[in-house]
Amino acid sequence: QQQVKQSPQSLIVQKGGISIINCAYENTAFDYFPWYQQFPGKGPALLIAIRPDVSEKKEGRFTISFNKSAKQFSLHIMDSQPGDSATYFCAALSGSNYQLIWGAGTKLIIKP
Amino acid sequence: KAGVTQTPRYLIKTRGQQVTLSCSPISGHRSVSWYQQTPGQGLQFLFEYFSETQRNKGNFPGRFSGRQFSNSRSEMNVSTLELGDSALYLCASSSGHTLHTEAFFGQGTRLTVV
């Protein structure tokens, strides 16, 4: 019940296209859902985060869509650029726990 | 503002040895979390400290331990190293005042056990 399932494992998108990464969870106590971006040789960096009281959050080309009833959330990267090539992790946190639960990661490659 | 600093960046140890990794959080941050990152398992939570107290612990054996000092710097120790402990160990700091504050990660310590 503590798991966060992330798909796909890897994704190749053409420059200018839309990249979509999906995550699903079971624990209804989760109330904070961040997405992290990690470049090779670097630690993860927070990209965007959402709480379950909203269904969508947009920051620039990055959008999180959240479906509370389906217990799913997804990251959309619009107009994908080669500089977006990285590994993306979704995560979840419950208000009673100081532990981020991570998805397995998606390696995104944007082809020029 | 300096970021999260982890030392050393790379480490090679022999099975059975022990190792200590260090993490200096962002100035003013009182929460430090440790994660193990492996290609097959993603990021696995080890433990989290806030003001020198361990607030939460992941599902790792007792060979993995940590502590936090009064200046918020944290160390992680792994005793009796096994080949499977080879991984990137990441430290993250946050202000910790609420449960949803952003965590800032260091570049990690790459541990190789031979």
mmCIF file of C-alpha atoms in Angstrom:
data_model
loop_
_atom_site.group_PDB
_atom_site.id
_atom_site.type_symbol
_atom_site.label_atom_id
_atom_site.label_comp_id
_atom_site.label_asym_id
_atom_site.label_seq_id
_atom_site.Cartn_x
_atom_site.Cartn_y
_atom_site.Cartn_z
ATOM 1 C CA GLN A 1 0.000 0.000 0.000
ATOM 2 C CA GLN A 2 3.032 2.218 0.374
ATOM 3 C CA GLN A 3 4.034 1.841 -3.286
ATOM 4 C CA VAL A 4 3.936 4.364 -6.066
ATOM 5 C CA LYS A 5 3.880 2.733 -9.494
ATOM 6 C CA GLN A 6 5.399 4.736 -12.329
ATOM 7 C CA SER A 7 5.232 4.128 -16.065
ATOM 8 C CA PRO A 8 6.739 3.935 -18.572
ATOM 9 C CA GLN A 9 10.293 2.979 -17.585
ATOM 10 C CA SER A 10 11.647 4.805 -20.600
ATOM 11 C CA LEU A 11 10.222 7.173 -23.154
ATOM 12 C CA ILE A 12 11.470 8.619 -26.418
ATOM 13 C CA VAL A 13 9.737 11.730 -27.733
ATOM 14 C CA GLN A 14 10.449 13.921 -30.716
ATOM 15 C CA LYS A 15 11.412 17.533 -30.094
ATOM 16 C CA GLY A 16 8.282 19.632 -29.834
ATOM 17 C CA GLY A 17 6.105 16.702 -28.831
ATOM 18 C CA ILE A 18 4.280 16.006 -25.555
ATOM 19 C CA SER A 19 5.899 13.738 -22.984
ATOM 20 C CA ILE A 20 3.514 11.973 -20.600
ATOM 21 C CA ILE A 21 4.565 10.022 -17.502
ATOM 22 C CA ASN A 22 2.036 8.317 -15.275
ATOM 23 C CA CYS A 23 1.965 7.330 -11.615
ATOM 24 C CA ALA A 24 -0.525 5.433 -9.498
ATOM 25 C CA TYR A 25 -0.790 4.964 -5.747
ATOM 26 C CA GLU A 26 -2.868 2.997 -3.238
ATOM 27 C CA ASN A 27 -2.474 4.818 0.054
ATOM 28 C CA THR A 28 -5.281 7.359 0.392
ATOM 29 C CA ALA A 29 -3.330 9.052 3.195
ATOM 30 C CA PHE A 30 -0.920 10.498 0.641
ATOM 31 C CA ASP A 31 -1.525 14.226 0.381
ATOM 32 C CA TYR A 32 1.478 15.669 -1.417
ATOM 33 C CA PHE A 33 2.689 14.552 -4.839
ATOM 34 C CA PRO A 34 5.955 16.019 -6.141
ATOM 35 C CA TRP A 35 7.766 15.315 -9.380
ATOM 36 C CA TYR A 36 11.548 15.361 -9.443
ATOM 37 C CA GLN A 37 13.935 15.678 -12.370
ATOM 38 C CA GLN A 38 17.372 14.112 -12.253
ATOM 39 C CA PHE A 39 20.244 14.665 -14.668
ATOM 40 C CA PRO A 40 23.196 12.239 -14.793
ATOM 41 C CA GLY A 41 25.653 12.866 -11.975
ATOM 42 C CA LYS A 42 23.238 15.127 -10.118
ATOM 43 C CA GLY A 43 20.774 14.680 -7.297
ATOM 44 C CA PRO A 44 17.040 14.948 -8.025
ATOM 45 C CA ALA A 45 15.560 18.460 -8.153
ATOM 46 C CA LEU A 46 11.939 19.357 -7.487
ATOM 47 C CA LEU A 47 10.122 20.164 -10.708
ATOM 48 C CA ILE A 48 6.508 20.662 -9.682
ATOM 49 C CA ALA A 49 4.211 19.387 -6.943
ATOM 50 C CA ILE A 50 0.468 19.081 -6.357
ATOM 51 C CA ARG A 51 -1.921 18.457 -3.482
ATOM 52 C CA PRO A 52 -5.106 16.419 -3.944
ATOM 53 C CA ASP A 53 -7.439 19.390 -3.537
ATOM 54 C CA VAL A 54 -6.679 20.490 -7.117
ATOM 55 C CA SER A 55 -6.964 18.487 -10.332
ATOM 56 C CA GLU A 56 -4.290 20.264 -12.325
ATOM 57 C CA LYS A 57 -1.254 22.445 -11.779
ATOM 58 C CA LYS A 58 0.757 24.103 -14.513
ATOM 59 C CA GLU A 59 4.191 25.673 -14.381
ATOM 60 C CA GLY A 60 5.515 26.744 -17.749
ATOM 61 C CA ARG A 61 5.673 23.702 -20.025
ATOM 62 C CA PHE A 62 5.133 21.284 -17.123
ATOM 63 C CA THR A 63 1.647 20.231 -15.987
ATOM 64 C CA ILE A 64 0.548 17.778 -13.320
ATOM 65 C CA SER A 65 -2.879 16.203 -13.784
ATOM 66 C CA PHE A 66 -4.356 14.603 -10.669
ATOM 67 C CA ASN A 67 -7.261 12.141 -10.519
ATOM 68 C CA LYS A 68 -8.119 11.551 -6.876
ATOM 69 C CA SER A 69 -10.847 8.955 -7.482
ATOM 70 C CA ALA A 70 -8.561 6.875 -9.704
ATOM 71 C CA LYS A 71 -5.564 7.488 -7.416
ATOM 72 C CA GLN A 72 -3.463 8.491 -10.393
ATOM 73 C CA PHE A 73 -1.399 11.486 -11.344
ATOM 74 C CA SER A 74 0.631 12.307 -14.392
ATOM 75 C CA LEU A 75 3.275 14.711 -15.641
ATOM 76 C CA HIS A 76 2.867 16.326 -19.046
ATOM 77 C CA ILE A 77 5.788 18.106 -20.677
ATOM 78 C CA MET A 78 4.594 20.265 -23.552
ATOM 79 C CA ASP A 79 6.847 21.248 -26.454
ATOM 80 C CA SER A 80 9.499 18.822 -25.197
ATOM 81 C CA GLN A 81 13.089 19.954 -25.727
ATOM 82 C CA PRO A 82 16.386 18.032 -25.826
ATOM 83 C CA GLY A 83 17.311 19.758 -22.540
ATOM 84 C CA ASP A 84 14.371 17.956 -20.913
ATOM 85 C CA SER A 85 16.171 14.633 -21.415
ATOM 86 C CA ALA A 86 16.551 13.324 -17.866
ATOM 87 C CA THR A 87 15.108 10.800 -15.453
ATOM 88 C CA TYR A 88 11.809 11.817 -13.896
ATOM 89 C CA PHE A 89 10.525 10.520 -10.578
ATOM 90 C CA CYS A 90 7.084 10.867 -9.102
ATOM 91 C CA ALA A 91 6.743 10.640 -5.341
ATOM 92 C CA ALA A 92 4.126 10.784 -2.621
ATOM 93 C CA LEU A 93 4.049 11.844 1.002
ATOM 94 C CA SER A 94 1.471 11.467 3.726
ATOM 95 C CA GLY A 95 0.860 14.135 6.315
ATOM 96 C CA SER A 96 1.630 11.759 9.151
ATOM 97 C CA ASN A 97 4.905 10.488 7.788
ATOM 98 C CA TYR A 98 8.227 12.139 7.047
ATOM 99 C CA GLN A 99 9.020 9.700 4.260
ATOM 100 C CA LEU A 100 8.755 10.336 0.539
ATOM 101 C CA ILE A 101 7.677 7.216 -1.360
ATOM 102 C CA TRP A 102 9.219 7.216 -4.832
ATOM 103 C CA GLY A 103 8.241 5.788 -8.185
ATOM 104 C CA ALA A 104 10.886 3.766 -10.018
ATOM 105 C CA GLY A 105 11.672 6.578 -12.458
ATOM 106 C CA THR A 106 11.223 7.234 -16.171
ATOM 107 C CA LYS A 107 14.180 7.865 -18.428
ATOM 108 C CA LEU A 108 13.063 10.454 -20.954
ATOM 109 C CA ILE A 109 14.950 11.057 -24.180
ATOM 110 C CA ILE A 110 13.946 13.920 -26.443
ATOM 111 C CA LYS A 111 15.158 13.414 -30.007
ATOM 112 C CA PRO A 112 16.133 16.563 -31.898
ATOM 113 C CA LYS B 1 23.242 30.236 -0.707
ATOM 114 C CA ALA B 2 25.344 27.068 -0.756
ATOM 115 C CA GLY B 3 23.573 23.850 -1.676
ATOM 116 C CA VAL B 4 23.625 20.481 0.010
ATOM 117 C CA THR B 5 27.172 19.150 0.200
ATOM 118 C CA GLN B 6 27.936 15.460 0.372
ATOM 119 C CA THR B 7 31.381 14.031 0.962
ATOM 120 C CA PRO B 8 33.093 12.106 -0.347
ATOM 121 C CA ARG B 9 31.726 12.000 -3.903
ATOM 122 C CA TYR B 10 33.174 8.563 -4.631
ATOM 123 C CA LEU B 11 34.199 5.721 -2.381
ATOM 124 C CA ILE B 12 35.472 2.193 -2.958
ATOM 125 C CA LYS B 13 35.347 -0.210 -0.042
ATOM 126 C CA THR B 14 35.890 -3.907 0.491
ATOM 127 C CA ARG B 15 33.221 -6.302 1.714
ATOM 128 C CA GLY B 16 33.101 -6.402 5.488
ATOM 129 C CA GLN B 17 34.440 -2.901 5.975
ATOM 130 C CA GLN B 18 32.454 -0.016 7.316
ATOM 131 C CA VAL B 19 31.911 3.428 5.800
ATOM 132 C CA THR B 20 30.785 6.861 6.960
ATOM 133 C CA LEU B 21 29.186 9.355 4.607
ATOM 134 C CA SER B 22 28.696 13.010 5.418
ATOM 135 C CA CYS B 23 26.031 15.546 4.498
ATOM 136 C CA SER B 24 26.020 19.284 5.152
ATOM 137 C CA PRO B 25 22.522 20.717 4.613
ATOM 138 C CA ILE B 26 21.605 24.129 3.330
ATOM 139 C CA SER B 27 22.171 26.749 5.999
ATOM 140 C CA GLY B 28 19.087 27.064 8.184
ATOM 141 C CA HIS B 29 17.664 23.694 7.206
ATOM 142 C CA ARG B 30 17.040 21.400 10.137
ATOM 143 C CA SER B 31 15.778 18.290 8.356
ATOM 144 C CA VAL B 32 18.086 15.835 6.639
ATOM 145 C CA SER B 33 16.923 12.700 4.837
ATOM 146 C CA TRP B 34 19.022 9.914 3.371
ATOM 147 C CA TYR B 35 18.176 7.776 0.349
ATOM 148 C CA GLN B 36 19.787 4.863 -1.437
ATOM 149 C CA GLN B 37 19.518 4.965 -5.208
ATOM 150 C CA THR B 38 20.128 1.882 -7.350
ATOM 151 C CA PRO B 39 19.253 1.342 -11.021
ATOM 152 C CA GLY B 40 16.786 -1.421 -10.290
ATOM 153 C CA GLN B 41 15.177 -0.105 -7.096
ATOM 154 C CA GLY B 42 14.948 3.636 -7.604
ATOM 155 C CA LEU B 43 15.228 5.772 -4.475
ATOM 156 C CA GLN B 44 14.751 3.981 -1.195
ATOM 157 C CA PHE B 45 14.265 5.970 2.001
ATOM 158 C CA LEU B 46 16.802 5.271 4.732
ATOM 159 C CA PHE B 47 16.010 7.738 7.521
ATOM 160 C CA GLU B 48 15.151 11.332 8.318
ATOM 161 C CA TYR B 49 16.503 13.532 11.075
ATOM 162 C CA PHE B 50 15.176 16.790 12.435
ATOM 163 C CA SER B 51 16.971 18.722 15.159
ATOM 164 C CA GLU B 52 19.170 15.727 16.021
ATOM 165 C CA THR B 53 16.200 13.360 16.379
ATOM 166 C CA GLN B 54 15.390 10.538 13.994
ATOM 167 C CA ARG B 55 11.769 11.067 12.986
ATOM 168 C CA ASN B 56 11.391 8.188 10.581
ATOM 169 C CA LYS B 57 13.285 5.150 9.398
ATOM 170 C CA GLY B 58 12.972 3.060 6.267
ATOM 171 C CA ASN B 59 13.169 -0.706 5.903
ATOM 172 C CA PHE B 60 16.913 -1.191 5.961
ATOM 173 C CA PRO B 61 18.893 -3.540 8.219
ATOM 174 C CA GLY B 62 20.516 -2.282 11.383
ATOM 175 C CA ARG B 63 23.876 -2.101 9.580
ATOM 176 C CA PHE B 64 22.635 1.244 8.282
ATOM 177 C CA SER B 65 22.638 3.975 10.889
ATOM 178 C CA GLY B 66 22.780 7.706 11.007
ATOM 179 C CA ARG B 67 22.983 10.698 13.241
ATOM 180 C CA GLN B 68 22.582 14.435 13.132
ATOM 181 C CA PHE B 69 24.669 16.982 14.929
ATOM 182 C CA SER B 70 23.622 20.229 16.576
ATOM 183 C CA ASN B 71 24.688 22.170 13.471
ATOM 184 C CA SER B 72 22.303 19.974 11.395
ATOM 185 C CA ARG B 73 25.145 18.185 9.607
ATOM 186 C CA SER B 74 24.409 14.509 9.295
ATOM 187 C CA GLU B 75 26.411 11.341 8.915
ATOM 188 C CA MET B 76 25.371 7.956 7.699
ATOM 189 C CA ASN B 77 27.250 4.803 8.614
ATOM 190 C CA VAL B 78 27.118 1.394 6.998
ATOM 191 C CA SER B 79 28.860 -1.438 8.810
ATOM 192 C CA THR B 80 29.885 -4.868 7.501
ATOM 193 C CA LEU B 81 29.536 -3.790 3.895
ATOM 194 C CA GLU B 82 27.983 -6.164 1.385
ATOM 195 C CA LEU B 83 28.277 -6.124 -2.412
ATOM 196 C CA GLY B 84 24.596 -5.163 -2.591
ATOM 197 C CA ASP B 85 25.306 -1.933 -0.718
ATOM 198 C CA SER B 86 26.910 -0.521 -3.862
ATOM 199 C CA ALA B 87 24.726 2.438 -4.757
ATOM 200 C CA LEU B 88 24.425 6.191 -4.941
ATOM 201 C CA TYR B 89 23.608 7.565 -1.497
ATOM 202 C CA LEU B 90 21.702 10.808 -1.606
ATOM 203 C CA CYS B 91 21.114 13.312 1.133
ATOM 204 C CA ALA B 92 18.305 15.856 1.050
ATOM 205 C CA SER B 93 17.714 18.827 3.297
ATOM 206 C CA SER B 94 14.625 20.879 3.971
ATOM 207 C CA SER B 95 13.510 23.399 6.516
ATOM 208 C CA GLY B 96 11.335 20.627 7.940
ATOM 209 C CA HIS B 97 8.862 23.047 9.488
ATOM 210 C CA THR B 98 6.010 21.429 7.609
ATOM 211 C CA LEU B 99 5.820 18.042 6.009
ATOM 212 C CA HIS B 100 5.520 19.455 2.510
ATOM 213 C CA THR B 101 8.543 21.695 2.299
ATOM 214 C CA GLU B 102 10.763 21.211 -0.710
ATOM 215 C CA ALA B 103 13.654 18.813 -0.304
ATOM 216 C CA PHE B 104 16.963 19.879 -1.860
ATOM 217 C CA PHE B 105 19.305 17.076 -2.825
ATOM 218 C CA GLY B 106 23.070 16.859 -2.853
ATOM 219 C CA GLN B 107 24.970 15.233 -5.716
ATOM 220 C CA GLY B 108 25.353 12.039 -3.766
ATOM 221 C CA THR B 109 28.141 9.714 -2.723
ATOM 222 C CA ARG B 110 28.804 6.857 -5.125
ATOM 223 C CA LEU B 111 29.749 3.832 -3.008
ATOM 224 C CA THR B 112 31.252 0.791 -4.671
ATOM 225 C CA VAL B 113 31.782 -2.344 -2.598
ATOM 226 C CA VAL B 114 34.243 -4.871 -4.039
#
